[in-house]
GROMACS .gro file of C-alpha atoms in nm:
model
  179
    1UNK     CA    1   0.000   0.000   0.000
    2UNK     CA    2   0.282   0.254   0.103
    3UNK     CA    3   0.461   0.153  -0.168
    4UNK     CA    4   0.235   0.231  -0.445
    5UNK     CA    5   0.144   0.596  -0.291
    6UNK     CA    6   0.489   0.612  -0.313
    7UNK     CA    7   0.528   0.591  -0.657
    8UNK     CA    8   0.683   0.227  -0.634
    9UNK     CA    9   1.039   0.300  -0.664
   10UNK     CA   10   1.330   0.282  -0.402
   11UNK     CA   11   1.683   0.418  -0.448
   12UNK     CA   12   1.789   0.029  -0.427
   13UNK     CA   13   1.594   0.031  -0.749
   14UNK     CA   14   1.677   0.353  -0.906
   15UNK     CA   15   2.066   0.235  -0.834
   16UNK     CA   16   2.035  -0.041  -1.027
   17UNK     CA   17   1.886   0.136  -1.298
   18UNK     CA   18   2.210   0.363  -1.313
   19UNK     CA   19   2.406  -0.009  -1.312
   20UNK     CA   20   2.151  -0.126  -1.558
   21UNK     CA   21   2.225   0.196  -1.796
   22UNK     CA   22   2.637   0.218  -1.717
   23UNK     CA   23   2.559   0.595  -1.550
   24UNK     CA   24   2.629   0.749  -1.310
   25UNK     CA   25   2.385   0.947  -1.053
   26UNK     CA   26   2.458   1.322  -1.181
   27UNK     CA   27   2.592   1.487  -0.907
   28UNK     CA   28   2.309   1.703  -0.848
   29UNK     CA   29   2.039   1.470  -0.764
   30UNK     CA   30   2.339   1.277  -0.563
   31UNK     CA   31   2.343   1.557  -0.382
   32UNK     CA   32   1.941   1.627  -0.383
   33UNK     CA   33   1.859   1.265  -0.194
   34UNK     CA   34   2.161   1.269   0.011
   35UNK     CA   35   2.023   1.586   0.150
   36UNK     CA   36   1.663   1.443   0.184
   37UNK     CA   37   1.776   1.123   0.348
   38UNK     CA   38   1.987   1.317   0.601
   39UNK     CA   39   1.686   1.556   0.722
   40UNK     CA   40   1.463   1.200   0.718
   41UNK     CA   41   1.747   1.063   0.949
   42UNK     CA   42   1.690   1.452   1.148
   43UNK     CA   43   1.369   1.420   1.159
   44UNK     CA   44   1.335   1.072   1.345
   45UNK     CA   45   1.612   1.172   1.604
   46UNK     CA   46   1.392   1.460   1.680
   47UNK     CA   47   1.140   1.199   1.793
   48UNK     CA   48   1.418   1.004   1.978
   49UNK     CA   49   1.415   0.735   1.731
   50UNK     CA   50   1.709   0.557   1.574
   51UNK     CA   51   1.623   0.368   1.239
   52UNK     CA   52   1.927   0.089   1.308
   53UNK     CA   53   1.797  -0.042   0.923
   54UNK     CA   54   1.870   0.230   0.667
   55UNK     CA   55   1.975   0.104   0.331
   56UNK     CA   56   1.857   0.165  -0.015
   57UNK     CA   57   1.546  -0.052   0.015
   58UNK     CA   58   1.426   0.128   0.288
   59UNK     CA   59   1.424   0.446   0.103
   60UNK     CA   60   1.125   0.509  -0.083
   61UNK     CA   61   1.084   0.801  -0.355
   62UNK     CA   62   0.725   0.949  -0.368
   63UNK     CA   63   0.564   1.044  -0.672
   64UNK     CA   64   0.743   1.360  -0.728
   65UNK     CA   65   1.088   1.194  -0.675
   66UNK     CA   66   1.098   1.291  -0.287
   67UNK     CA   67   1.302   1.065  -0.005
   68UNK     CA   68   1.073   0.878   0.231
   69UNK     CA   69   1.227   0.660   0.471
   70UNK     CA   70   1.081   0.307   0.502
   71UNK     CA   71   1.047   0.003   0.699
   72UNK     CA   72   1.073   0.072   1.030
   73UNK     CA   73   1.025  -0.224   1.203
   74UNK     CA   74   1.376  -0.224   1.391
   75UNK     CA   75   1.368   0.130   1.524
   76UNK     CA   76   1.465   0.201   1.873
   77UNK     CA   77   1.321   0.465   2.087
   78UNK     CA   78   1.605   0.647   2.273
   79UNK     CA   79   1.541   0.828   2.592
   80UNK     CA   80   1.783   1.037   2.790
   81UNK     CA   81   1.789   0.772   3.056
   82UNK     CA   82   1.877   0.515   2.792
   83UNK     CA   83   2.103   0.699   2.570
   84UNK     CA   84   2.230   0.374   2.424
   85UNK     CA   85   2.137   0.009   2.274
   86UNK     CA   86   2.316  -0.309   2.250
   87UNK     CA   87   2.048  -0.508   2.019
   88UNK     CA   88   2.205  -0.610   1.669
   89UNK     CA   89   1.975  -0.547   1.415
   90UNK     CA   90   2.010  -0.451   1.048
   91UNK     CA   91   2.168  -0.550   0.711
   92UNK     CA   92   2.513  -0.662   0.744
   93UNK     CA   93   2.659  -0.423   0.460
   94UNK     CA   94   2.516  -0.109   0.609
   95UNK     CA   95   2.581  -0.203   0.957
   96UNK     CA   96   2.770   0.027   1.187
   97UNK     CA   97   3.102  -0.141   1.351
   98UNK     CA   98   2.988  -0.086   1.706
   99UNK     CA   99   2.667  -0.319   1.608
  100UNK     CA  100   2.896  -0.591   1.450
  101UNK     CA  101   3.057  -0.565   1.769
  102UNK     CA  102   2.784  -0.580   1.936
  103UNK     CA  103   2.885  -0.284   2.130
  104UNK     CA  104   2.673   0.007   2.292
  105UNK     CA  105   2.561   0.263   2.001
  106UNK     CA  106   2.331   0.563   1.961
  107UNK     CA  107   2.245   0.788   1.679
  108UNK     CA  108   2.591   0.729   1.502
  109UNK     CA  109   2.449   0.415   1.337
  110UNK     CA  110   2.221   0.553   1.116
  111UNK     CA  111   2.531   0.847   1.058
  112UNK     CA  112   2.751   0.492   0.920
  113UNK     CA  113   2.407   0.359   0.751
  114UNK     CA  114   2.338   0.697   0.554
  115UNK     CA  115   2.741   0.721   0.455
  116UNK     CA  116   2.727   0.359   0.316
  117UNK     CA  117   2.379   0.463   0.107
  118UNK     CA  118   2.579   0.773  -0.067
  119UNK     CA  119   2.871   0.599  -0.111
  120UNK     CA  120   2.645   0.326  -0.285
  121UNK     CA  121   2.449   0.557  -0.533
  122UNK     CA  122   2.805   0.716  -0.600
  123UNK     CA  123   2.932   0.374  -0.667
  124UNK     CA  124   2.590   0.181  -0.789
  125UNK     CA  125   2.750  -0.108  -0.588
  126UNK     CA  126   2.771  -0.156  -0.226
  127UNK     CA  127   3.098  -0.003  -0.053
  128UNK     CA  128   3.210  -0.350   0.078
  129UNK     CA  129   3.296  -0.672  -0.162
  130UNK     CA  130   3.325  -0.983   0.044
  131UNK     CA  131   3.261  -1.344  -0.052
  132UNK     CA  132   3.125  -1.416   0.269
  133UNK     CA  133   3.002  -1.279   0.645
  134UNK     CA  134   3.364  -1.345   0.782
  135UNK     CA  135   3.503  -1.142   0.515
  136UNK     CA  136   3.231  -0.838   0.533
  137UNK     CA  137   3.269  -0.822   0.910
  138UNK     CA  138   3.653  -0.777   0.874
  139UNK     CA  139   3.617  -0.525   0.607
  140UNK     CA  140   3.373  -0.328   0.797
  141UNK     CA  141   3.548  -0.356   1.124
  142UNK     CA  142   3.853  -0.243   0.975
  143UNK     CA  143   3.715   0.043   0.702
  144UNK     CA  144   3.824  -0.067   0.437
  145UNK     CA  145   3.564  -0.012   0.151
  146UNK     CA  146   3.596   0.037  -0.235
  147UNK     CA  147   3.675   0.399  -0.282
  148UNK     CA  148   3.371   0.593  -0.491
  149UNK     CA  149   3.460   0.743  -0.839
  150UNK     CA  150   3.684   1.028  -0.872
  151UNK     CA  151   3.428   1.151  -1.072
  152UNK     CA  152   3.235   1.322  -0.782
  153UNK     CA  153   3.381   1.568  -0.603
  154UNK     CA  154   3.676   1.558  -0.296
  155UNK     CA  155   3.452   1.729  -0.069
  156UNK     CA  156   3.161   1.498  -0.153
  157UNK     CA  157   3.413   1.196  -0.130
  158UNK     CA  158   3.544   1.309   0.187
  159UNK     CA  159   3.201   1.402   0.377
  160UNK     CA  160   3.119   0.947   0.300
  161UNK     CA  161   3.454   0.924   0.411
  162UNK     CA  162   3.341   1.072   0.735
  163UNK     CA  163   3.044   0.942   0.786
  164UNK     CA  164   3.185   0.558   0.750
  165UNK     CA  165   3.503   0.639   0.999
  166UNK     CA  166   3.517   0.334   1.223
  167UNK     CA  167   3.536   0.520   1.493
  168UNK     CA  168   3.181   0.648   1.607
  169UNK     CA  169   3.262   0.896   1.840
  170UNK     CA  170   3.474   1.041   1.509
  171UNK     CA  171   3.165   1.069   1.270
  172UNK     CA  172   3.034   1.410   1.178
  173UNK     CA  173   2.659   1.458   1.379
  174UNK     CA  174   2.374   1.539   1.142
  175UNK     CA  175   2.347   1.889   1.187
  176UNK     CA  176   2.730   1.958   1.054
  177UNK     CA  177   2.620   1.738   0.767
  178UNK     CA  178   2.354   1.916   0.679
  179UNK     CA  179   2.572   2.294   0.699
   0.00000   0.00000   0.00000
C-alpha cells in the first residue's frame, strides 16, 4: 500500500537502474537525496528514534521523486535515561562497527548507515565486496571499503569518508552534515 502511494520506486531500485544503464547518478540529484535522506534521518532523532535499518530498500521516492524513509520495524526509541542500545539489528553491509561488535551505540548508526547509502548511489554497488560474512565483518570492522569514483567531487568523497570512519565517536553529527 505505502509503496504504491509512493510511486513504487526505491533508491535500491533507481541504483540499479544507473548499473543497468552504465551511468552514473549526476551529481546534483546525488546531492538532492543525500540531503533528503539526512533531514529524514533529522527528523526521526527529533522523535528520539534511531532507524538501526537504513539502506537503499528502505528508502522510498514518492511520486514527485521525494526521499521517504521506510520500513521501520527495527527502530529504537532512545530516551535520555537510555542513551544507548546493544540489540544487533540490520543488514550486514550497512551495519555500523559498534553493532557488529555488538557494542553500545546511539544515533551514530544511522550516521555509518546513511554514509554507506551515498557511497552506494556514487558507486551503484555496495561499498564492501566480500565473498562471505567473515570477510564483510573484517572489512567493515577495519574500514576498508571500495573507494567511490573520482568523478564526484573531494569534498563529496570526503564528507562518506566521514560518515563511514570506524570510529563512532569520530563521525560528523547530522546537523554539521547538513551545513
Amino acid at each position: 500500500c505505502v509503496r504504491m502511494e509512493l510511486g513504487g520506486r526505491t533508491l535500491q531500485e533507481l541504483s540499479d537502474t544507473h548499473l543497468g544503464d552504465g551511468e552514473h547518478m549526476p551529481p546534483e540529484q546525488l546531492g538532492r537525496y543525500a540531503r533528503e535522506l539526512l533531514e529524514g534521518v533529522v527528523f526521526l532523532y527529533t522523535q528520539q528514534v534511531v532507524h538501526r535499518d537504513l539502506k537503499p530498500a528502505n528508502v522510498f521516492l514518492d511520486g514527485e521523486g521525494r526521499i521517504k524513509l521506510g520500513d521501520v520495524g527495527v527502530v529504537k526509541l532512545m530516551r535520555c535515561y537510555m542513551m544507548w542500545g546493544q540489540t544487533q539489528v540490520g543488514t550486514p553491509l550497512y551495519m555500523s562497527p559498534e553493532i557488529i561488535r555488538r557494542e553500545r551505540y546511539d544515533k551514530r548508526v544511522d550516521v555509518w548507515s546513511v554514509g554507506c547509502i551515498v557511497h552506494e548511489l556514487m558507486s551503484l554497488t555496495p561499498p564492501f565486496a566480500a565473498r562471505n560474512m567473515f570477510e564483510l565483518r573484517a572489512c567493515i570492522l577495519s574500514g576498508r571499503w571500495r573507494p567511490p569514483p573520482l568523478s564526484y567531487s573531494q569534498e563529496l568523497r570526503g564528507v562518506v569518508a566521514k560518515m563511514m570512519t570506524v570510529q563512532p565517536r569520530l563521525r560528523p553529527d547530522l546537523d554539521a552534515l547538513l551545513r
